[in-house]
């Protein structure tokens, strides 16, 4: 029998890489506030696992007990954890909770820019050995594994539910972040597709299929007049009050917008939309109606900088990319969406993937800075590096337009703390330009912070100088 007394320290080191290779380790330090008794009994290996005795050597590099800190390798991460509420137990489930929680955190990573969402979800096989120890361990692993789920097909929620039922756990209730990939086809999803995700906090949608090209599969409102459609003529998309907006969309009548039929969960705190073509107001109005708790909203576009070969842009004249790239009508656009968003009473962060830059900047870069012509076959590589000439010609005017729009939004939406815009002067042209809003203690708008941060994958541009971080 081993008695772990108050004041003792348990050190648990968890390897997060392949077995028998050099791995990054995390270290959990548990400061004991109450006695923990570890008393072996005559149980089978499976029963020992159910009691919490067994562990996988691939994830528990070593287990030590000491009275003070010890030097560890420099590639370890350390966490201090108190055990006030554990009481007497045989290596209690709470400790296994902590082990798995930190293991999944160390194994996962994510990054993003204004054109796409990138997430390296924890793979099940990374924790499978631990899950095979016992039923209890398997349930714990599944709970943390299900925290972020990627839907690739319409049947995935059902398959997840079946997996949970077979392990006596409702996995749908464990999902906090849901990523709907393009293959999921969210525009085909039924109205109640997200109904089982009762505690969902973050929803990431790939909405590239939001255009109907006259295919056999029609949008749910195919028999209703489509907005932007006018007897075979080109039509313009205006904002709700009829004012011209910089993301005006021009489309031939043979193409029509799709609207989401699926209801957004009312529990959402964060909604991220990527690769869309439809006007921002489509999503904003749905958020106002269905997401009263929303704190962060991202509306990112499909652009020539992220998907130059997109069928939607191929079918339009090259001059019509002002659907997401224009410095005209900025104040009217900001005022229009501000009037809608002020109804979302908890909104703190807003990111909109349009470029508040003169549309001529695209052709200027291709024909003058890069010595190319603006053709549909222009490779995406032409946009990968930042251009000093583009920065010199358009950075200041773009920054002024962004600050003008942000100030309007900051005054209209009383809870808003930051607004980001897609920025033409960023690396690969897909970075966010973020503007912070200053408020007094009562929440009254005071102004904008002095410096705008341009953020892209791994790079930060502050003011007029680029700094790698």
Short mmCIF file of N, CA and C in Angstrom, two decimals, residues 135-215:
data_model
loop_
_atom_site.label_atom_id
_atom_site.label_comp_id
_atom_site.label_asym_id
_atom_site.label_seq_id
_atom_site.Cartn_x
_atom_site.Cartn_y
_atom_site.Cartn_z
N UNK A 135 -12.74 0.49 -19.99
CA UNK A 135 -13.95 1.20 -20.40
C UNK A 135 -13.93 2.64 -19.94
N UNK A 136 -13.49 2.86 -18.69
CA UNK A 136 -13.42 4.22 -18.16
C UNK A 136 -12.46 5.08 -18.98
N UNK A 137 -11.28 4.54 -19.30
CA UNK A 137 -10.30 5.29 -20.08
C UNK A 137 -10.83 5.57 -21.48
N UNK A 138 -11.52 4.60 -22.06
CA UNK A 138 -12.07 4.79 -23.40
C UNK A 138 -13.10 5.90 -23.41
N UNK A 139 -13.95 5.95 -22.41
CA UNK A 139 -14.95 7.00 -22.32
C UNK A 139 -14.31 8.37 -22.15
N UNK A 140 -13.27 8.44 -21.31
CA UNK A 140 -12.58 9.71 -21.11
C UNK A 140 -11.93 10.20 -22.39
N UNK A 141 -11.26 9.29 -23.09
CA UNK A 141 -10.60 9.67 -24.35
C UNK A 141 -11.62 10.14 -25.37
N UNK A 142 -12.74 9.42 -25.49
CA UNK A 142 -13.77 9.80 -26.46
C UNK A 142 -14.36 11.17 -26.14
N UNK A 143 -14.53 11.46 -24.87
CA UNK A 143 -15.11 12.76 -24.49
C UNK A 143 -14.23 13.91 -24.95
N UNK A 144 -12.92 13.78 -24.74
CA UNK A 144 -12.03 14.86 -25.15
C UNK A 144 -11.80 14.86 -26.66
N UNK A 145 -11.77 13.69 -27.25
CA UNK A 145 -11.62 13.60 -28.70
C UNK A 145 -12.80 14.25 -29.41
N UNK A 146 -13.99 14.14 -28.83
CA UNK A 146 -15.20 14.69 -29.45
C UNK A 146 -15.35 16.19 -29.24
N UNK A 147 -14.46 16.81 -28.50
CA UNK A 147 -14.57 18.25 -28.26
C UNK A 147 -14.62 19.03 -29.57
N UNK A 148 -13.80 18.64 -30.53
CA UNK A 148 -13.82 19.24 -31.87
C UNK A 148 -14.12 18.15 -32.88
N UNK A 149 -15.18 18.32 -33.65
CA UNK A 149 -15.56 17.32 -34.65
C UNK A 149 -15.60 17.95 -36.03
N UNK A 150 -15.11 17.20 -37.01
CA UNK A 150 -15.15 17.62 -38.41
C UNK A 150 -16.20 16.78 -39.13
N UNK A 151 -17.17 17.43 -39.73
CA UNK A 151 -18.19 16.74 -40.50
C UNK A 151 -17.78 16.74 -41.97
N UNK A 152 -17.61 15.54 -42.52
CA UNK A 152 -17.21 15.39 -43.92
C UNK A 152 -18.36 14.94 -44.80
N UNK A 153 -19.35 14.28 -44.19
CA UNK A 153 -20.51 13.79 -44.93
C UNK A 153 -21.77 14.04 -44.11
N UNK A 154 -22.92 13.99 -44.77
CA UNK A 154 -24.19 14.24 -44.09
C UNK A 154 -24.48 13.20 -43.01
N UNK A 155 -23.93 12.02 -43.16
CA UNK A 155 -24.21 10.94 -42.20
C UNK A 155 -23.32 10.98 -40.97
N UNK A 156 -22.36 11.87 -40.93
CA UNK A 156 -21.39 11.88 -39.83
C UNK A 156 -22.02 12.08 -38.45
N UNK A 157 -22.99 12.99 -38.26
CA UNK A 157 -23.59 13.11 -36.93
C UNK A 157 -24.23 11.81 -36.45
N UNK A 158 -24.88 11.09 -37.36
CA UNK A 158 -25.48 9.81 -36.99
C UNK A 158 -24.41 8.81 -36.59
N UNK A 159 -23.32 8.75 -37.37
CA UNK A 159 -22.23 7.83 -37.05
C UNK A 159 -21.61 8.16 -35.69
N UNK A 160 -21.48 9.44 -35.39
CA UNK A 160 -20.94 9.85 -34.10
C UNK A 160 -21.86 9.44 -32.97
N UNK A 161 -23.16 9.57 -33.19
CA UNK A 161 -24.13 9.17 -32.18
C UNK A 161 -24.07 7.67 -31.92
N UNK A 162 -23.93 6.87 -32.98
CA UNK A 162 -23.83 5.41 -32.84
C UNK A 162 -22.56 5.04 -32.07
N UNK A 163 -21.45 5.70 -32.38
CA UNK A 163 -20.21 5.44 -31.65
C UNK A 163 -20.37 5.72 -30.17
N UNK A 164 -21.05 6.81 -29.85
CA UNK A 164 -21.27 7.14 -28.45
C UNK A 164 -22.16 6.14 -27.75
N UNK A 165 -23.23 5.73 -28.43
CA UNK A 165 -24.16 4.76 -27.84
C UNK A 165 -23.45 3.44 -27.53
N UNK A 166 -22.58 3.01 -28.41
CA UNK A 166 -21.87 1.74 -28.20
C UNK A 166 -20.91 1.83 -27.02
N UNK A 167 -20.54 3.06 -26.63
CA UNK A 167 -19.65 3.24 -25.48
C UNK A 167 -20.36 3.88 -24.29
N UNK A 168 -21.70 3.86 -24.34
CA UNK A 168 -22.53 4.35 -23.24
C UNK A 168 -22.24 5.81 -22.89
N UNK A 169 -22.12 6.64 -23.92
CA UNK A 169 -21.88 8.06 -23.73
C UNK A 169 -22.50 8.82 -24.89
N UNK A 170 -23.12 9.96 -24.62
CA UNK A 170 -23.72 10.79 -25.67
C UNK A 170 -22.65 11.74 -26.20
N UNK A 171 -21.99 11.34 -27.29
CA UNK A 171 -20.89 12.13 -27.81
C UNK A 171 -21.34 13.46 -28.40
N UNK A 172 -22.57 13.53 -28.89
CA UNK A 172 -23.06 14.79 -29.45
C UNK A 172 -23.08 15.88 -28.38
N UNK A 173 -23.33 15.49 -27.14
CA UNK A 173 -23.36 16.47 -26.06
C UNK A 173 -21.96 16.92 -25.65
N UNK A 174 -20.92 16.19 -26.10
CA UNK A 174 -19.55 16.55 -25.75
C UNK A 174 -18.93 17.50 -26.76
N UNK A 175 -19.56 17.69 -27.91
CA UNK A 175 -18.98 18.52 -28.97
C UNK A 175 -19.13 19.99 -28.62
N UNK A 176 -18.01 20.69 -28.62
CA UNK A 176 -18.01 22.13 -28.37
C UNK A 176 -17.68 22.93 -29.63
N UNK A 177 -16.89 22.34 -30.51
CA UNK A 177 -16.53 23.00 -31.77
C UNK A 177 -16.85 22.06 -32.92
N UNK A 178 -17.59 22.56 -33.89
CA UNK A 178 -18.01 21.75 -35.03
C UNK A 178 -17.51 22.40 -36.31
N UNK A 179 -16.78 21.62 -37.12
CA UNK A 179 -16.23 22.10 -38.38
C UNK A 179 -16.92 21.38 -39.52
N UNK A 180 -17.65 22.12 -40.34
CA UNK A 180 -18.34 21.54 -41.49
C UNK A 180 -17.49 21.77 -42.73
N UNK A 181 -16.81 20.72 -43.18
CA UNK A 181 -15.95 20.83 -44.35
C UNK A 181 -16.80 20.98 -45.61
N UNK A 182 -16.14 21.33 -46.72
CA UNK A 182 -16.87 21.54 -47.97
C UNK A 182 -17.61 20.29 -48.40
N UNK A 183 -17.02 19.11 -48.14
CA UNK A 183 -17.66 17.86 -48.52
C UNK A 183 -18.96 17.59 -47.79
N UNK A 184 -19.14 18.23 -46.65
CA UNK A 184 -20.38 18.05 -45.89
C UNK A 184 -21.57 18.69 -46.60
N UNK A 185 -21.30 19.70 -47.45
CA UNK A 185 -22.36 20.37 -48.21
C UNK A 185 -23.44 20.93 -47.27
N UNK A 186 -23.05 21.94 -46.50
CA UNK A 186 -23.94 22.48 -45.48
C UNK A 186 -25.23 23.04 -46.07
N UNK A 187 -25.21 23.43 -47.34
CA UNK A 187 -26.43 23.97 -47.96
C UNK A 187 -27.44 22.88 -48.28
N UNK A 188 -27.03 21.63 -48.20
CA UNK A 188 -27.97 20.52 -48.36
C UNK A 188 -28.46 19.99 -47.02
N UNK A 189 -27.89 20.49 -45.95
CA UNK A 189 -28.24 19.99 -44.62
C UNK A 189 -29.67 20.36 -44.26
N UNK A 190 -30.41 19.45 -43.63
CA UNK A 190 -31.79 19.75 -43.21
C UNK A 190 -31.82 20.79 -42.10
N UNK A 191 -32.98 21.31 -41.86
CA UNK A 191 -33.16 22.39 -40.88
C UNK A 191 -32.66 22.01 -39.50
N UNK A 192 -32.85 20.76 -39.10
CA UNK A 192 -32.50 20.32 -37.74
C UNK A 192 -31.17 19.58 -37.67
N UNK A 193 -30.28 19.79 -38.63
CA UNK A 193 -29.03 19.03 -38.70
C UNK A 193 -28.17 19.18 -37.46
N UNK A 194 -28.21 20.35 -36.81
CA UNK A 194 -27.37 20.60 -35.63
C UNK A 194 -28.14 20.46 -34.33
N UNK A 195 -29.32 19.89 -34.40
CA UNK A 195 -30.21 19.84 -33.24
C UNK A 195 -29.62 19.05 -32.07
N UNK A 196 -28.88 17.99 -32.37
CA UNK A 196 -28.35 17.15 -31.30
C UNK A 196 -27.16 17.73 -30.57
N UNK A 197 -26.55 18.79 -31.13
CA UNK A 197 -25.37 19.40 -30.52
C UNK A 197 -25.83 20.47 -29.53
N UNK A 198 -26.26 20.03 -28.37
CA UNK A 198 -26.93 20.92 -27.41
C UNK A 198 -26.01 21.94 -26.77
N UNK A 199 -24.70 21.65 -26.73
CA UNK A 199 -23.77 22.54 -26.02
C UNK A 199 -22.69 23.08 -26.96
N UNK A 200 -23.02 23.22 -28.22
CA UNK A 200 -22.06 23.70 -29.20
C UNK A 200 -21.74 25.17 -28.96
N UNK A 201 -20.45 25.50 -28.93
CA UNK A 201 -20.01 26.87 -28.69
C UNK A 201 -19.41 27.52 -29.93
N UNK A 202 -18.81 26.72 -30.80
CA UNK A 202 -18.16 27.28 -31.99
C UNK A 202 -18.54 26.47 -33.22
N UNK A 203 -18.90 27.16 -34.29
CA UNK A 203 -19.29 26.52 -35.54
C UNK A 203 -18.48 27.12 -36.66
N UNK A 204 -17.78 26.26 -37.42
CA UNK A 204 -16.97 26.70 -38.56
C UNK A 204 -17.58 26.10 -39.82
N UNK A 205 -17.97 26.94 -40.75
CA UNK A 205 -18.66 26.50 -41.95
C UNK A 205 -17.85 26.82 -43.20
N UNK A 206 -17.65 25.83 -44.05
CA UNK A 206 -17.13 26.07 -45.39
C UNK A 206 -18.34 26.24 -46.30
N UNK A 207 -18.52 27.44 -46.81
CA UNK A 207 -19.74 27.77 -47.57
C UNK A 207 -19.45 27.99 -49.05
N UNK A 208 -18.47 27.28 -49.58
CA UNK A 208 -18.11 27.49 -50.98
C UNK A 208 -19.19 27.02 -51.94
N UNK A 209 -20.09 26.19 -51.46
CA UNK A 209 -21.17 25.68 -52.33
C UNK A 209 -22.41 26.55 -52.26
N UNK A 210 -22.24 27.85 -51.96
CA UNK A 210 -23.40 28.73 -51.79
C UNK A 210 -23.94 29.29 -53.10
N UNK A 211 -23.37 28.87 -54.24
CA UNK A 211 -23.84 29.32 -55.54
C UNK A 211 -24.44 28.15 -56.29
N UNK A 212 -25.64 28.35 -56.84
CA UNK A 212 -26.27 27.36 -57.69
C UNK A 212 -25.98 27.74 -59.14
N UNK A 213 -25.30 26.86 -59.87
CA UNK A 213 -24.92 27.13 -61.25
C UNK A 213 -25.93 26.55 -62.24
N UNK A 214 -27.17 26.34 -61.80
CA UNK A 214 -28.17 25.77 -62.68
C UNK A 214 -28.05 24.28 -62.80
N UNK A 215 -27.49 23.64 -61.75
CA UNK A 215 -27.32 22.19 -61.77
C UNK A 215 -28.63 21.50 -61.42
#
